Amino acid sequence: MNDVSLVLESAARLSALLLFVALGELLAERAGTLNISVEGMMLGGAFSAVYVASETDSAFVGLLGGIGAGLLIAIVQAELSHRLTINQFVVGLAINLLVLGVTSVLAASVHLSYHQLGVLRIPLLADIPAVGKALFQQRWPFYLVYLAIPLTWWLLMRTTWGLELRACGENPESATASGVPVQRRRREVVMVCGLYAGLGGAFLSVGLIGSFTQNMTAGRGFVAIAAVILGSWNVAGTVVGTLIFGGADALRLALPAIGVDIAPQLLIVAPYLLALMTMLVFAQGRRQPYALGQGYEDVSA
């Protein structure tokens, strides 16, 4: 039972990490932007959080620094893809490679000290059998997911801004004819995605780990994209997708600890293999936003 509780706690942490990123990606994709640079935003957020925490001796300030770094990278993506209309895939790939290189060089050349945000235990709720500790005894940024989920749904489904985003993702020509500035909305949503992804990266480094290592996000941004696809581009489905991938990642880490003998190489590749299989199997039956990934020339840009 203790082993099960440990797996559940780890699955909750890793799912929350993915969920921060996936919710931002969901908003971007509903507006028609396949934002593969979430990996770079996440990695940049992870490094910046530790660096700022080391400079200020405050993990909380580091968390803010990580969110800011995600936003800064998102601005670059937004301006290049949705103002200069450079191919968004090329821009995203270039940003991911650039951030990986820059963070690797900086991590080797600057002093980064250990900083980690504290655990917050919710009385009574943390005592619920099996799931109490997993859901209500975590590093405090974890609880932001309980706000991020309804906030994202509300933004997307109950605001004029969200309606315009969905119009941009389905039929940008009609959106333009209705007076919606398509490229401006896409730039805005990429920046919101950067905030989410920066938070996810900062949660990883100063929340879960307390330090930074080269390429520590290890492709989790792409797994978050797979979770959005698995979730059929809606909030509830995306939550389920991140729970599946977070649980798979938790099992990868937990199985050796509880004495299950599986080849290490298989454990390492398992979450990414699951993500690939999920995209191959489930993406066929899902209707993506019609204009997802398509470039668009907008005179109101």
PDB file of C-alpha atoms in Angstrom:
ATOM      1  CA  MET A   1       0.000   0.000   0.000  1.00  0.00           C
ATOM      2  CA  ASN A   2       2.877   2.296   0.775  1.00  0.00           C
ATOM      3  CA  ASP A   3       4.375   1.607  -2.654  1.00  0.00           C
ATOM      4  CA  VAL A   4       1.038   2.439  -4.290  1.00  0.00           C
ATOM      5  CA  SER A   5       0.855   5.726  -2.389  1.00  0.00           C
ATOM      6  CA  LEU A   6       4.356   6.650  -3.511  1.00  0.00           C
ATOM      7  CA  VAL A   7       3.483   5.920  -7.131  1.00  0.00           C
ATOM      8  CA  LEU A   8       0.296   8.010  -6.849  1.00  0.00           C
ATOM      9  CA  GLU A   9       2.217  10.942  -5.325  1.00  0.00           C
ATOM     10  CA  SER A  10       4.807  10.792  -8.091  1.00  0.00           C
ATOM     11  CA  ALA A  11       2.116  10.462 -10.772  1.00  0.00           C
ATOM     12  CA  ALA A  12       0.288  13.517  -9.407  1.00  0.00           C
ATOM     13  CA  ARG A  13       3.466  15.636  -9.461  1.00  0.00           C
ATOM     14  CA  LEU A  14       4.476  14.598 -12.966  1.00  0.00           C
ATOM     15  CA  SER A  15       0.927  14.975 -14.288  1.00  0.00           C
ATOM     16  CA  ALA A  16       0.719  18.510 -12.866  1.00  0.00           C
ATOM     17  CA  LEU A  17       4.031  19.329 -14.520  1.00  0.00           C
ATOM     18  CA  LEU A  18       2.686  18.223 -17.905  1.00  0.00           C
ATOM     19  CA  LEU A  19      -0.683  19.831 -17.312  1.00  0.00           C
ATOM     20  CA  PHE A  20       0.719  23.333 -16.909  1.00  0.00           C
ATOM     21  CA  VAL A  21       2.333  23.026 -20.331  1.00  0.00           C
ATOM     22  CA  ALA A  22      -0.536  21.157 -21.989  1.00  0.00           C
ATOM     23  CA  LEU A  23      -3.158  23.732 -20.990  1.00  0.00           C
ATOM     24  CA  GLY A  24      -1.123  26.494 -22.603  1.00  0.00           C
ATOM     25  CA  GLU A  25      -0.595  24.368 -25.701  1.00  0.00           C
ATOM     26  CA  LEU A  26      -4.321  23.630 -25.836  1.00  0.00           C
ATOM     27  CA  LEU A  27      -5.138  27.338 -26.014  1.00  0.00           C
ATOM     28  CA  ALA A  28      -2.533  27.881 -28.723  1.00  0.00           C
ATOM     29  CA  GLU A  29      -3.746  24.982 -30.834  1.00  0.00           C
ATOM     30  CA  ARG A  30      -7.383  26.014 -30.591  1.00  0.00           C
ATOM     31  CA  ALA A  31      -6.251  29.307 -32.151  1.00  0.00           C
ATOM     32  CA  GLY A  32      -4.533  27.449 -34.997  1.00  0.00           C
ATOM     33  CA  THR A  33      -0.940  27.480 -33.729  1.00  0.00           C
ATOM     34  CA  LEU A  34       0.923  24.191 -33.306  1.00  0.00           C
ATOM     35  CA  ASN A  35       3.438  25.583 -30.873  1.00  0.00           C
ATOM     36  CA  ILE A  36       6.260  23.043 -30.733  1.00  0.00           C
ATOM     37  CA  SER A  37       8.481  25.596 -29.010  1.00  0.00           C
ATOM     38  CA  VAL A  38       6.755  24.733 -25.700  1.00  0.00           C
ATOM     39  CA  GLU A  39       9.729  22.448 -25.097  1.00  0.00           C
ATOM     40  CA  GLY A  40      12.110  25.405 -25.333  1.00  0.00           C
ATOM     41  CA  MET A  41       9.805  27.598 -23.230  1.00  0.00           C
ATOM     42  CA  MET A  42       9.685  24.906 -20.580  1.00  0.00           C
ATOM     43  CA  LEU A  43      13.445  24.345 -20.590  1.00  0.00           C
ATOM     44  CA  GLY A  44      14.154  28.073 -20.528  1.00  0.00           C
ATOM     45  CA  GLY A  45      11.768  28.442 -17.609  1.00  0.00           C
ATOM     46  CA  ALA A  46      13.483  25.626 -15.731  1.00  0.00           C
ATOM     47  CA  PHE A  47      16.945  27.147 -16.113  1.00  0.00           C
ATOM     48  CA  SER A  48      15.872  30.719 -15.428  1.00  0.00           C
ATOM     49  CA  ALA A  49      14.024  29.701 -12.266  1.00  0.00           C
ATOM     50  CA  VAL A  50      17.157  28.147 -10.777  1.00  0.00           C
ATOM     51  CA  TYR A  51      19.408  30.963 -11.960  1.00  0.00           C
ATOM     52  CA  VAL A  52      17.169  33.698 -10.559  1.00  0.00           C
ATOM     53  CA  ALA A  53      16.705  31.739  -7.329  1.00  0.00           C
ATOM     54  CA  SER A  54      20.489  31.439  -7.001  1.00  0.00           C
ATOM     55  CA  GLU A  55      20.983  35.158  -7.582  1.00  0.00           C
ATOM     56  CA  THR A  56      18.208  36.280  -5.231  1.00  0.00           C
ATOM     57  CA  ASP A  57      18.373  33.415  -2.723  1.00  0.00           C
ATOM     58  CA  SER A  58      14.619  32.995  -3.143  1.00  0.00           C
ATOM     59  CA  ALA A  59      12.905  30.032  -4.768  1.00  0.00           C
ATOM     60  CA  PHE A  60       9.697  32.059  -5.095  1.00  0.00           C
ATOM     61  CA  VAL A  61      11.440  34.823  -7.051  1.00  0.00           C
ATOM     62  CA  GLY A  62      13.032  32.059  -9.093  1.00  0.00           C
ATOM     63  CA  LEU A  63       9.575  30.720  -9.928  1.00  0.00           C
ATOM     64  CA  LEU A  64       8.579  34.160 -11.195  1.00  0.00           C
ATOM     65  CA  GLY A  65      11.802  34.337 -13.196  1.00  0.00           C
ATOM     66  CA  GLY A  66      10.998  31.012 -14.847  1.00  0.00           C
ATOM     67  CA  ILE A  67       7.530  32.221 -15.825  1.00  0.00           C
ATOM     68  CA  GLY A  68       9.067  35.399 -17.241  1.00  0.00           C
ATOM     69  CA  ALA A  69      11.566  33.397 -19.293  1.00  0.00           C
ATOM     70  CA  GLY A  70       8.751  31.333 -20.784  1.00  0.00           C
ATOM     71  CA  LEU A  71       6.983  34.549 -21.745  1.00  0.00           C
ATOM     72  CA  LEU A  72      10.141  36.029 -23.304  1.00  0.00           C
ATOM     73  CA  ILE A  73      10.685  32.967 -25.487  1.00  0.00           C
ATOM     74  CA  ALA A  74       7.000  33.014 -26.433  1.00  0.00           C
ATOM     75  CA  ILE A  75       7.279  36.622 -27.582  1.00  0.00           C
ATOM     76  CA  VAL A  76      10.068  35.611 -29.966  1.00  0.00           C
ATOM     77  CA  GLN A  77       7.951  32.742 -31.291  1.00  0.00           C
ATOM     78  CA  ALA A  78       4.866  34.944 -31.629  1.00  0.00           C
ATOM     79  CA  GLU A  79       6.628  37.790 -33.433  1.00  0.00           C
ATOM     80  CA  LEU A  80       8.454  35.543 -35.881  1.00  0.00           C
ATOM     81  CA  SER A  81       5.506  33.256 -36.647  1.00  0.00           C
ATOM     82  CA  HIS A  82       2.538  35.602 -36.407  1.00  0.00           C
ATOM     83  CA  ARG A  83       3.901  38.983 -37.388  1.00  0.00           C
ATOM     84  CA  LEU A  84       6.685  38.146 -39.831  1.00  0.00           C
ATOM     85  CA  THR A  85       4.747  34.955 -40.819  1.00  0.00           C
ATOM     86  CA  ILE A  86       7.827  32.727 -40.843  1.00  0.00           C
ATOM     87  CA  ASN A  87       6.928  29.036 -40.824  1.00  0.00           C
ATOM     88  CA  GLN A  88       5.884  28.246 -37.247  1.00  0.00           C
ATOM     89  CA  PHE A  89       7.416  24.752 -37.289  1.00  0.00           C
ATOM     90  CA  VAL A  90      10.809  26.048 -38.401  1.00  0.00           C
ATOM     91  CA  VAL A  91      10.700  28.790 -35.777  1.00  0.00           C
ATOM     92  CA  GLY A  92       9.682  26.343 -33.058  1.00  0.00           C
ATOM     93  CA  LEU A  93      12.437  23.879 -33.939  1.00  0.00           C
ATOM     94  CA  ALA A  94      15.042  26.653 -34.048  1.00  0.00           C
ATOM     95  CA  ILE A  95      13.929  27.993 -30.659  1.00  0.00           C
ATOM     96  CA  ASN A  96      14.092  24.534 -29.082  1.00  0.00           C
ATOM     97  CA  LEU A  97      17.632  23.968 -30.343  1.00  0.00           C
ATOM     98  CA  LEU A  98      18.733  27.472 -29.368  1.00  0.00           C
ATOM     99  CA  VAL A  99      17.372  27.212 -25.824  1.00  0.00           C
ATOM    100  CA  LEU A 100      18.925  23.764 -25.379  1.00  0.00           C
ATOM    101  CA  GLY A 101      22.319  25.073 -26.453  1.00  0.00           C
ATOM    102  CA  VAL A 102      22.166  28.303 -24.448  1.00  0.00           C
ATOM    103  CA  THR A 103      21.001  26.658 -21.223  1.00  0.00           C
ATOM    104  CA  SER A 104      23.636  23.915 -21.547  1.00  0.00           C
ATOM    105  CA  VAL A 105      26.433  26.465 -21.956  1.00  0.00           C
ATOM    106  CA  LEU A 106      25.165  28.721 -19.162  1.00  0.00           C
ATOM    107  CA  ALA A 107      24.624  25.814 -16.764  1.00  0.00           C
ATOM    108  CA  ALA A 108      28.267  24.874 -17.174  1.00  0.00           C
ATOM    109  CA  SER A 109      29.573  28.421 -16.746  1.00  0.00           C
ATOM    110  CA  VAL A 110      27.506  29.942 -13.913  1.00  0.00           C
ATOM    111  CA  HIS A 111      27.041  28.930 -10.306  1.00  0.00           C
ATOM    112  CA  LEU A 112      23.610  27.478  -9.592  1.00  0.00           C
ATOM    113  CA  SER A 113      22.728  26.769  -5.980  1.00  0.00           C
ATOM    114  CA  TYR A 114      20.038  24.468  -4.607  1.00  0.00           C
ATOM    115  CA  HIS A 115      16.650  26.086  -4.031  1.00  0.00           C
ATOM    116  CA  GLN A 116      13.315  24.326  -3.637  1.00  0.00           C
ATOM    117  CA  LEU A 117       9.837  25.565  -2.850  1.00  0.00           C
ATOM    118  CA  GLY A 118       8.175  24.263   0.289  1.00  0.00           C
ATOM    119  CA  VAL A 119       5.563  21.570   0.787  1.00  0.00           C
ATOM    120  CA  LEU A 120       2.053  22.728   1.649  1.00  0.00           C
ATOM    121  CA  ARG A 121      -0.170  20.235   3.433  1.00  0.00           C
ATOM    122  CA  ILE A 122      -3.924  20.777   3.326  1.00  0.00           C
ATOM    123  CA  PRO A 123      -5.362  19.674   6.708  1.00  0.00           C
ATOM    124  CA  LEU A 124      -7.981  16.911   6.657  1.00  0.00           C
ATOM    125  CA  LEU A 125      -7.842  16.524   2.873  1.00  0.00           C
ATOM    126  CA  ALA A 126      -4.288  15.196   3.087  1.00  0.00           C
ATOM    127  CA  ASP A 127      -5.568  12.432   5.383  1.00  0.00           C
ATOM    128  CA  ILE A 128      -7.863  10.932   2.754  1.00  0.00           C
ATOM    129  CA  PRO A 129      -6.755   7.303   2.295  1.00  0.00           C
ATOM    130  CA  ALA A 130      -4.570   6.527  -0.739  1.00  0.00           C
ATOM    131  CA  VAL A 131      -5.003   9.815  -2.621  1.00  0.00           C
ATOM    132  CA  GLY A 132      -4.781  12.395   0.180  1.00  0.00           C
ATOM    133  CA  LYS A 133      -1.031  12.912   0.086  1.00  0.00           C
ATOM    134  CA  ALA A 134      -0.924  12.721  -3.701  1.00  0.00           C
ATOM    135  CA  LEU A 135      -3.458  15.516  -4.137  1.00  0.00           C
ATOM    136  CA  PHE A 136      -3.128  17.620  -0.988  1.00  0.00           C
ATOM    137  CA  GLN A 137       0.453  17.325   0.295  1.00  0.00           C
ATOM    138  CA  GLN A 138       2.703  18.675  -2.436  1.00  0.00           C
ATOM    139  CA  ARG A 139       5.057  21.560  -3.208  1.00  0.00           C
ATOM    140  CA  TRP A 140       2.770  24.567  -3.183  1.00  0.00           C
ATOM    141  CA  PRO A 141       2.889  25.463  -6.925  1.00  0.00           C
ATOM    142  CA  PHE A 142       1.235  22.090  -7.502  1.00  0.00           C
ATOM    143  CA  TYR A 143      -2.058  23.545  -6.267  1.00  0.00           C
ATOM    144  CA  LEU A 144      -2.058  26.087  -9.078  1.00  0.00           C
ATOM    145  CA  VAL A 145      -3.353  23.310 -11.341  1.00  0.00           C
ATOM    146  CA  TYR A 146      -6.643  23.465  -9.445  1.00  0.00           C
ATOM    147  CA  LEU A 147      -6.929  27.074 -10.584  1.00  0.00           C
ATOM    148  CA  ALA A 148      -5.416  26.591 -14.040  1.00  0.00           C
ATOM    149  CA  ILE A 149      -7.944  23.981 -15.162  1.00  0.00           C
ATOM    150  CA  PRO A 150     -11.151  26.015 -14.609  1.00  0.00           C
ATOM    151  CA  LEU A 151      -9.401  29.232 -15.646  1.00  0.00           C
ATOM    152  CA  THR A 152      -8.369  27.725 -18.978  1.00  0.00           C
ATOM    153  CA  TRP A 153     -11.864  26.353 -19.596  1.00  0.00           C
ATOM    154  CA  TRP A 154     -13.413  29.717 -18.758  1.00  0.00           C
ATOM    155  CA  LEU A 155     -11.028  31.633 -20.999  1.00  0.00           C
ATOM    156  CA  LEU A 156     -11.618  29.282 -23.901  1.00  0.00           C
ATOM    157  CA  MET A 157     -15.359  28.671 -23.619  1.00  0.00           C
ATOM    158  CA  ARG A 158     -16.888  31.602 -21.777  1.00  0.00           C
ATOM    159  CA  THR A 159     -15.086  34.736 -22.934  1.00  0.00           C
ATOM    160  CA  THR A 160     -15.206  36.752 -26.137  1.00  0.00           C
ATOM    161  CA  TRP A 161     -11.438  36.344 -26.389  1.00  0.00           C
ATOM    162  CA  GLY A 162     -11.814  32.556 -26.269  1.00  0.00           C
ATOM    163  CA  LEU A 163     -14.549  32.635 -28.904  1.00  0.00           C
ATOM    164  CA  GLU A 164     -12.252  34.630 -31.163  1.00  0.00           C
ATOM    165  CA  LEU A 165      -9.423  32.157 -30.554  1.00  0.00           C
ATOM    166  CA  ARG A 166     -11.622  29.281 -31.612  1.00  0.00           C
ATOM    167  CA  ALA A 167     -12.707  31.185 -34.693  1.00  0.00           C
ATOM    168  CA  CYS A 168      -9.052  31.792 -35.594  1.00  0.00           C
ATOM    169  CA  GLY A 169      -8.351  28.075 -35.321  1.00  0.00           C
ATOM    170  CA  GLU A 170     -11.368  26.953 -37.339  1.00  0.00           C
ATOM    171  CA  ASN A 171     -11.789  29.570 -40.057  1.00  0.00           C
ATOM    172  CA  PRO A 172      -9.376  32.515 -39.957  1.00  0.00           C
ATOM    173  CA  GLU A 173     -10.803  34.016 -43.142  1.00  0.00           C
ATOM    174  CA  SER A 174     -14.287  34.247 -41.614  1.00  0.00           C
ATOM    175  CA  ALA A 175     -12.784  35.535 -38.373  1.00  0.00           C
ATOM    176  CA  THR A 176     -11.052  38.329 -40.271  1.00  0.00           C
ATOM    177  CA  ALA A 177     -14.286  39.151 -42.083  1.00  0.00           C
ATOM    178  CA  SER A 178     -15.968  39.463 -38.670  1.00  0.00           C
ATOM    179  CA  GLY A 179     -13.339  41.936 -37.496  1.00  0.00           C
ATOM    180  CA  VAL A 180     -11.156  39.566 -35.466  1.00  0.00           C
ATOM    181  CA  PRO A 181      -7.413  40.363 -35.748  1.00  0.00           C
ATOM    182  CA  VAL A 182      -6.290  36.781 -36.329  1.00  0.00           C
ATOM    183  CA  GLN A 183      -2.528  37.214 -36.098  1.00  0.00           C
ATOM    184  CA  ARG A 184      -2.831  39.440 -33.038  1.00  0.00           C
ATOM    185  CA  ARG A 185      -4.963  36.840 -31.258  1.00  0.00           C
ATOM    186  CA  ARG A 186      -2.479  34.139 -32.189  1.00  0.00           C
ATOM    187  CA  ARG A 187       0.394  36.211 -30.847  1.00  0.00           C
ATOM    188  CA  GLU A 188      -1.513  36.768 -27.613  1.00  0.00           C
ATOM    189  CA  VAL A 189      -2.298  33.102 -27.114  1.00  0.00           C
ATOM    190  CA  VAL A 190       1.310  32.056 -27.804  1.00  0.00           C
ATOM    191  CA  MET A 191       2.357  34.450 -25.041  1.00  0.00           C
ATOM    192  CA  VAL A 192      -0.205  32.926 -22.681  1.00  0.00           C
ATOM    193  CA  CYS A 193       1.179  29.520 -23.632  1.00  0.00           C
ATOM    194  CA  GLY A 194       4.653  30.812 -22.741  1.00  0.00           C
ATOM    195  CA  LEU A 195       3.435  31.767 -19.261  1.00  0.00           C
ATOM    196  CA  TYR A 196       2.003  28.287 -18.737  1.00  0.00           C
ATOM    197  CA  ALA A 197       5.103  26.537 -20.122  1.00  0.00           C
ATOM    198  CA  GLY A 198       7.472  28.738 -18.113  1.00  0.00           C
ATOM    199  CA  LEU A 199       5.497  27.872 -14.997  1.00  0.00           C
ATOM    200  CA  GLY A 200       5.769  24.191 -15.863  1.00  0.00           C
ATOM    201  CA  GLY A 201       9.532  24.427 -16.312  1.00  0.00           C
ATOM    202  CA  ALA A 202       9.970  26.419 -13.114  1.00  0.00           C
ATOM    203  CA  PHE A 203       7.813  23.912 -11.213  1.00  0.00           C
ATOM    204  CA  LEU A 204      10.120  21.153 -12.451  1.00  0.00           C
ATOM    205  CA  SER A 205      13.357  22.856 -11.405  1.00  0.00           C
ATOM    206  CA  VAL A 206      12.610  24.799  -8.199  1.00  0.00           C
ATOM    207  CA  GLY A 207       9.542  22.779  -7.279  1.00  0.00           C
ATOM    208  CA  LEU A 208      10.270  19.111  -7.869  1.00  0.00           C
ATOM    209  CA  ILE A 209      14.065  18.967  -8.209  1.00  0.00           C
ATOM    210  CA  GLY A 210      15.623  22.057  -6.623  1.00  0.00           C
ATOM    211  CA  SER A 211      18.362  22.326  -9.249  1.00  0.00           C
ATOM    212  CA  PHE A 212      18.986  22.386 -12.996  1.00  0.00           C
ATOM    213  CA  THR A 213      20.561  19.750 -15.216  1.00  0.00           C
ATOM    214  CA  GLN A 214      21.204  19.860 -18.947  1.00  0.00           C
ATOM    215  CA  ASN A 215      18.045  19.131 -20.999  1.00  0.00           C
ATOM    216  CA  MET A 216      16.125  18.318 -17.809  1.00  0.00           C
ATOM    217  CA  THR A 217      12.732  18.654 -19.526  1.00  0.00           C
ATOM    218  CA  ALA A 218      13.740  15.688 -21.717  1.00  0.00           C
ATOM    219  CA  GLY A 219      11.001  16.072 -24.311  1.00  0.00           C
ATOM    220  CA  ARG A 220       8.118  16.597 -21.891  1.00  0.00           C
ATOM    221  CA  GLY A 221       6.940  19.551 -23.955  1.00  0.00           C
ATOM    222  CA  PHE A 222       6.283  17.176 -26.852  1.00  0.00           C
ATOM    223  CA  VAL A 223       4.519  14.772 -24.492  1.00  0.00           C
ATOM    224  CA  ALA A 224       2.270  17.679 -23.479  1.00  0.00           C
ATOM    225  CA  ILE A 225       1.411  18.198 -27.154  1.00  0.00           C
ATOM    226  CA  ALA A 226       0.511  14.500 -27.380  1.00  0.00           C
ATOM    227  CA  ALA A 227      -1.741  14.922 -24.333  1.00  0.00           C
ATOM    228  CA  VAL A 228      -3.630  17.713 -26.105  1.00  0.00           C
ATOM    229  CA  ILE A 229      -4.157  15.476 -29.134  1.00  0.00           C
ATOM    230  CA  LEU A 230      -5.251  12.559 -26.945  1.00  0.00           C
ATOM    231  CA  GLY A 231      -7.653  14.903 -25.182  1.00  0.00           C
ATOM    232  CA  SER A 232      -9.362  15.902 -28.450  1.00  0.00           C
ATOM    233  CA  TRP A 233      -8.414  19.557 -28.006  1.00  0.00           C
ATOM    234  CA  ASN A 234     -10.655  20.119 -24.980  1.00  0.00           C
ATOM    235  CA  VAL A 235      -9.795  20.835 -21.361  1.00  0.00           C
ATOM    236  CA  ALA A 236     -11.230  17.700 -19.743  1.00  0.00           C
ATOM    237  CA  GLY A 237      -9.607  15.410 -22.301  1.00  0.00           C
ATOM    238  CA  THR A 238      -6.274  17.169 -21.910  1.00  0.00           C
ATOM    239  CA  VAL A 239      -6.410  16.602 -18.148  1.00  0.00           C
ATOM    240  CA  VAL A 240      -7.006  12.882 -18.765  1.00  0.00           C
ATOM    241  CA  GLY A 241      -4.145  12.786 -21.269  1.00  0.00           C
ATOM    242  CA  THR A 242      -1.674  14.314 -18.823  1.00  0.00           C
ATOM    243  CA  LEU A 243      -2.793  11.863 -16.128  1.00  0.00           C
ATOM    244  CA  ILE A 244      -2.034   8.960 -18.460  1.00  0.00           C
ATOM    245  CA  PHE A 245       1.405  10.233 -19.434  1.00  0.00           C
ATOM    246  CA  GLY A 246       2.234  11.393 -15.903  1.00  0.00           C
ATOM    247  CA  GLY A 247       1.276   7.986 -14.564  1.00  0.00           C
ATOM    248  CA  ALA A 248       3.473   6.258 -17.145  1.00  0.00           C
ATOM    249  CA  ASP A 249       6.411   8.498 -16.201  1.00  0.00           C
ATOM    250  CA  ALA A 250       5.809   7.810 -12.507  1.00  0.00           C
ATOM    251  CA  LEU A 251       5.831   4.050 -13.103  1.00  0.00           C
ATOM    252  CA  ARG A 252       9.098   4.413 -15.000  1.00  0.00           C
ATOM    253  CA  LEU A 253      10.670   5.998 -11.925  1.00  0.00           C
ATOM    254  CA  ALA A 254       8.937   3.836  -9.336  1.00  0.00           C
ATOM    255  CA  LEU A 255       9.247   0.307 -10.702  1.00  0.00           C
ATOM    256  CA  PRO A 256      12.996  -0.098 -10.013  1.00  0.00           C
ATOM    257  CA  ALA A 257      12.501   1.344  -6.509  1.00  0.00           C
ATOM    258  CA  ILE A 258       9.883  -1.269  -5.617  1.00  0.00           C
ATOM    259  CA  GLY A 259      11.987  -4.135  -6.957  1.00  0.00           C
ATOM    260  CA  VAL A 260      10.521  -4.708 -10.416  1.00  0.00           C
ATOM    261  CA  ASP A 261      13.347  -5.752 -12.729  1.00  0.00           C
ATOM    262  CA  ILE A 262      12.915  -4.193 -16.176  1.00  0.00           C
ATOM    263  CA  ALA A 263      15.610  -3.139 -18.643  1.00  0.00           C
ATOM    264  CA  PRO A 264      16.538   0.511 -17.903  1.00  0.00           C
ATOM    265  CA  GLN A 265      16.453   1.375 -21.599  1.00  0.00           C
ATOM    266  CA  LEU A 266      12.835   0.228 -21.834  1.00  0.00           C
ATOM    267  CA  LEU A 267      11.881   2.282 -18.789  1.00  0.00           C
ATOM    268  CA  ILE A 268      13.464   5.413 -20.224  1.00  0.00           C
ATOM    269  CA  VAL A 269      11.713   5.128 -23.573  1.00  0.00           C
ATOM    270  CA  ALA A 270       8.315   3.965 -22.228  1.00  0.00           C
ATOM    271  CA  PRO A 271       6.596   7.380 -21.723  1.00  0.00           C
ATOM    272  CA  TYR A 272       7.703   8.615 -25.154  1.00  0.00           C
ATOM    273  CA  LEU A 273       6.723   5.360 -26.834  1.00  0.00           C
ATOM    274  CA  LEU A 274       3.317   5.677 -25.180  1.00  0.00           C
ATOM    275  CA  ALA A 275       3.015   9.248 -26.470  1.00  0.00           C
ATOM    276  CA  LEU A 276       3.888   8.159 -30.024  1.00  0.00           C
ATOM    277  CA  MET A 277       1.475   5.210 -29.952  1.00  0.00           C
ATOM    278  CA  THR A 278      -1.259   7.453 -28.580  1.00  0.00           C
ATOM    279  CA  MET A 279      -0.817   9.965 -31.391  1.00  0.00           C
ATOM    280  CA  LEU A 280      -0.853   7.188 -34.006  1.00  0.00           C
ATOM    281  CA  VAL A 281      -3.946   5.472 -32.610  1.00  0.00           C
ATOM    282  CA  PHE A 282      -6.097   8.267 -31.252  1.00  0.00           C
ATOM    283  CA  ALA A 283      -5.270  11.160 -33.552  1.00  0.00           C
ATOM    284  CA  GLN A 284      -6.970   9.349 -36.442  1.00  0.00           C
ATOM    285  CA  GLY A 285     -10.381   9.630 -34.819  1.00  0.00           C
ATOM    286  CA  ARG A 286     -10.048  13.182 -33.535  1.00  0.00           C
ATOM    287  CA  ARG A 287     -11.004  16.316 -35.426  1.00  0.00           C
ATOM    288  CA  GLN A 288      -8.334  18.913 -34.902  1.00  0.00           C
ATOM    289  CA  PRO A 289      -8.979  22.645 -35.349  1.00  0.00           C
ATOM    290  CA  TYR A 290      -9.369  23.082 -39.089  1.00  0.00           C
ATOM    291  CA  ALA A 291      -6.637  25.702 -39.512  1.00  0.00           C
ATOM    292  CA  LEU A 292      -4.166  24.132 -37.039  1.00  0.00           C
ATOM    293  CA  GLY A 293      -0.595  24.711 -38.167  1.00  0.00           C
ATOM    294  CA  GLN A 294      -1.577  26.658 -41.256  1.00  0.00           C
ATOM    295  CA  GLY A 295      -0.008  30.004 -42.048  1.00  0.00           C
ATOM    296  CA  TYR A 296      -2.244  32.991 -42.572  1.00  0.00           C
ATOM    297  CA  GLU A 297      -1.735  36.453 -44.019  1.00  0.00           C
ATOM    298  CA  ASP A 298      -3.714  38.977 -42.003  1.00  0.00           C
ATOM    299  CA  VAL A 299      -3.815  42.649 -42.976  1.00  0.00           C
ATOM    300  CA  SER A 300      -4.688  43.519 -39.365  1.00  0.00           C
ATOM    301  CA  ALA A 301      -1.496  41.920 -38.059  1.00  0.00           C
TER     302      ALA A 301
END
